[in-house]
Coordinates of C-alpha atoms in Angstrom, one line a residue:
M1 CA 57.3 28.2 -33.2
D2 CA 59.9 30.5 -34.7
P3 CA 58.3 32.3 -37.8
R4 CA 61.3 31.2 -39.9
E5 CA 60.6 27.5 -39.0
R6 CA 56.9 28.0 -39.8
E7 CA 57.8 29.4 -43.2
V8 CA 60.2 26.5 -44.0
R9 CA 57.7 23.9 -43.0
R10 CA 55.1 25.6 -45.2
R11 CA 57.6 25.5 -48.1
M12 CA 58.3 21.8 -47.4
R13 CA 54.6 21.0 -47.7
E14 CA 54.0 23.2 -50.8
N15 CA 56.9 21.8 -52.9
E16 CA 58.8 25.2 -52.8
L17 CA 62.5 25.7 -52.5
Y18 CA 63.8 26.1 -48.9
L19 CA 66.9 25.9 -46.7
D20 CA 66.5 23.5 -43.8
F21 CA 69.3 24.9 -41.6
G22 CA 70.3 28.2 -40.1
P23 CA 69.0 30.6 -37.3
G24 CA 65.5 29.8 -36.2
L25 CA 65.6 26.2 -37.7
E26 CA 67.2 24.5 -34.7
V27 CA 64.1 22.4 -34.1
L28 CA 64.2 20.9 -37.6
E29 CA 67.9 20.1 -37.1
E30 CA 67.1 18.4 -33.8
E31 CA 64.3 16.3 -35.4
R32 CA 66.8 15.0 -38.0
I33 CA 69.4 14.2 -35.4
H34 CA 66.8 12.4 -33.3
G35 CA 65.6 10.3 -36.2
K36 CA 69.2 9.3 -37.1
E37 CA 70.0 8.4 -33.5
L38 CA 66.9 6.1 -33.4
A39 CA 67.8 4.5 -36.7
D40 CA 71.4 4.0 -35.4
K41 CA 70.0 2.3 -32.3
Y42 CA 67.7 0.1 -34.5
N43 CA 70.7 -0.9 -36.7
R44 CA 72.5 -2.2 -33.6
T45 CA 69.6 -4.4 -32.4
S46 CA 69.7 -8.2 -32.4
A47 CA 67.6 -10.2 -34.9
R48 CA 66.3 -12.0 -31.9
D49 CA 64.9 -8.8 -30.3
S50 CA 61.8 -8.4 -32.4
A51 CA 59.9 -6.7 -29.6
G52 CA 62.7 -4.2 -29.1
R53 CA 62.8 -3.5 -32.8
T54 CA 59.1 -2.8 -32.9
R55 CA 59.3 -0.4 -30.0
L56 CA 62.1 1.6 -31.8
L57 CA 60.1 1.7 -35.1
Q58 CA 57.1 3.0 -33.1
R59 CA 59.3 5.8 -31.8
L60 CA 61.0 6.5 -35.2
F61 CA 58.0 6.6 -37.6
A62 CA 54.8 8.7 -37.5
H63 CA 52.8 5.5 -37.7
V64 CA 53.7 1.8 -37.7
G65 CA 51.1 -0.9 -38.4
K66 CA 51.0 -4.5 -37.3
D67 CA 53.6 -7.1 -38.4
V68 CA 56.2 -4.7 -39.8
C69 CA 59.7 -6.1 -40.4
V70 CA 62.6 -3.9 -41.3
E71 CA 66.0 -5.5 -41.9
P72 CA 68.9 -3.3 -40.8
P73 CA 70.5 -1.2 -41.8
L74 CA 67.8 1.4 -42.1
H75 CA 68.6 5.0 -43.0
V76 CA 66.3 8.1 -42.6
A77 CA 66.4 11.8 -43.0
Y78 CA 63.8 12.3 -40.3
G79 CA 61.9 9.1 -39.8
S80 CA 59.0 11.0 -38.2
N81 CA 57.6 11.9 -41.7
T82 CA 57.2 8.3 -42.6
S83 CA 54.0 6.2 -42.1
V84 CA 54.0 2.4 -42.5
G85 CA 50.9 0.2 -42.9
N86 CA 50.3 -3.4 -41.8
D87 CA 52.3 -6.5 -43.0
V88 CA 55.2 -4.5 -44.5
Y89 CA 58.6 -5.9 -45.2
M90 CA 61.7 -3.8 -45.9
N91 CA 64.8 -5.6 -46.8
F92 CA 68.4 -4.7 -46.0
G93 CA 69.5 -1.1 -46.8
T94 CA 66.3 0.8 -47.1
T95 CA 66.9 4.6 -47.3
L96 CA 63.9 6.9 -46.5
V97 CA 64.7 10.5 -47.4
D98 CA 61.6 11.7 -45.7
D99 CA 62.0 15.5 -45.7
S100 CA 58.4 15.4 -46.9
E101 CA 55.9 12.6 -46.1
I102 CA 56.4 9.0 -47.2
Q103 CA 53.2 6.9 -47.0
I104 CA 53.7 3.2 -47.2
G105 CA 50.5 1.1 -47.5
N106 CA 49.6 -2.4 -46.3
Q107 CA 51.3 -5.6 -47.6
V108 CA 54.1 -3.7 -49.2
L109 CA 57.4 -5.4 -50.1
I110 CA 60.6 -3.3 -50.4
G111 CA 63.7 -5.2 -51.8
P112 CA 67.3 -4.7 -50.7
N113 CA 69.0 -1.3 -51.1
C114 CA 65.9 0.7 -52.2
T115 CA 65.8 4.5 -51.8
L116 CA 62.6 6.6 -51.5
S117 CA 63.7 10.2 -51.8
T118 CA 61.2 13.0 -51.3
A119 CA 63.9 15.6 -51.6
G120 CA 65.6 17.1 -54.7
H121 CA 67.6 20.2 -55.8
P122 CA 67.2 22.8 -58.5
I123 CA 68.8 22.1 -61.9
D124 CA 70.4 25.6 -62.2
P125 CA 73.9 25.3 -60.7
E126 CA 74.0 28.7 -59.1
L127 CA 70.7 28.2 -57.4
R128 CA 71.8 24.7 -56.3
A129 CA 75.0 26.1 -54.8
T130 CA 72.8 27.9 -52.2
Y131 CA 71.9 24.4 -50.9
A132 CA 68.3 25.1 -51.7
Q133 CA 66.1 22.0 -52.0
F134 CA 62.5 21.0 -52.4
S135 CA 60.5 18.0 -51.2
S136 CA 57.3 16.3 -52.3
K137 CA 55.3 13.4 -50.9
I138 CA 55.9 9.8 -52.0
T139 CA 53.1 7.2 -51.7
L140 CA 53.3 3.4 -52.1
E141 CA 49.8 2.1 -52.2
D142 CA 48.8 -1.3 -50.8
K143 CA 50.5 -4.5 -52.1
V144 CA 53.3 -2.7 -54.0
W145 CA 56.5 -4.6 -54.5
L146 CA 59.8 -2.8 -55.2
G147 CA 62.6 -5.1 -56.4
A148 CA 66.2 -4.7 -55.3
N149 CA 68.0 -1.3 -55.9
V150 CA 64.9 0.7 -56.9
T151 CA 64.9 4.4 -56.5
V152 CA 61.7 6.4 -56.2
L153 CA 61.9 10.1 -56.8
P154 CA 60.0 13.1 -55.2
G155 CA 56.3 13.3 -55.7
V156 CA 55.7 9.8 -57.1
T157 CA 52.7 7.6 -56.3
I158 CA 53.0 3.9 -57.1
G159 CA 49.5 2.4 -57.5
Q160 CA 48.0 -0.6 -55.7
G161 CA 49.5 -3.9 -56.5
A162 CA 52.2 -2.6 -58.9
V163 CA 55.6 -4.2 -59.3
V164 CA 58.8 -2.2 -59.9
A165 CA 61.6 -4.3 -61.5
A166 CA 65.0 -4.4 -59.8
G167 CA 67.3 -1.5 -60.6
S168 CA 64.6 0.9 -61.8
V169 CA 64.4 4.6 -61.3
V170 CA 60.8 5.7 -60.8
T171 CA 60.3 9.3 -62.0
A172 CA 56.5 9.3 -62.8
N173 CA 53.3 8.0 -61.2
V174 CA 52.7 4.3 -61.7
P175 CA 49.2 3.0 -62.3
A176 CA 47.7 0.1 -60.3
R177 CA 48.4 -3.5 -61.2
V178 CA 51.2 -3.0 -63.7
V179 CA 54.9 -4.1 -63.9
V180 CA 57.3 -1.3 -64.6
G181 CA 61.0 -1.3 -65.1
G182 CA 64.0 0.6 -66.5
V183 CA 65.7 4.0 -66.1
P184 CA 63.4 5.9 -66.1
A185 CA 60.8 3.2 -65.4
K186 CA 58.3 2.5 -68.1
I187 CA 55.2 0.2 -68.1
L188 CA 56.3 -3.3 -69.2
R189 CA 53.0 -5.0 -68.9
H190 CA 49.7 -5.2 -67.0
I191 CA 49.1 -7.7 -64.2
T192 CA 46.2 -10.1 -65.2
D193 CA 44.4 -13.1 -63.8
A194 CA 47.0 -15.3 -65.6
D195 CA 49.5 -14.2 -63.0
K196 CA 47.5 -16.0 -60.3
E197 CA 49.1 -19.2 -61.6
F198 CA 52.7 -19.0 -60.7
T199 CA 55.3 -20.7 -62.9
Y200 CA 59.0 -19.9 -62.5
K201 CA 60.5 -18.6 -65.7
P202 CA 64.3 -18.8 -65.9
P203 CA 66.3 -15.9 -67.3
K204 CA 66.7 -15.9 -71.1
D205 CA 70.2 -16.0 -72.7
L206 CA 71.5 -12.7 -74.0

């Protein structure tokens, strides 16, 4: 491995600033291209070809559990830095910016047009103009549900059984068994035994 590549990979793991292109980083660039090519192939599959879709996901992701369903289109930075557990459903338009690791647990539901972004940039404009970035692992623990159009930012862990309301931006770690929502997301309430009895509640009037 080129020493420049080794140093960048270390920085990616350690949440330090790095550039992911340039001399000595050709392998990283090829990994990104390969992931995007596989995602593009996946996005052109037929809904009837579940076996073919499964094979492509197994090539794309670091790990894929049983009974995983991903609705196209799917977008990735690498793909190979994402691990997916059993019984996972990702709706249309999932974006996985997996410059760092994304860990998705078992029985996770991801609504339409959600983004999990492990990568970010410095606030200082001069530093940002160098194209420097950082990345930090995202974890969705078992039985998490992300509503439509949720964005999860770098370094966030969402605890077991938590629900994230549609349209939320998650900037901080979420405890287990809570409902969060908003921009940035805040705890709205805890999930209790009362939630085992489902009753549809229509929207209130504004």
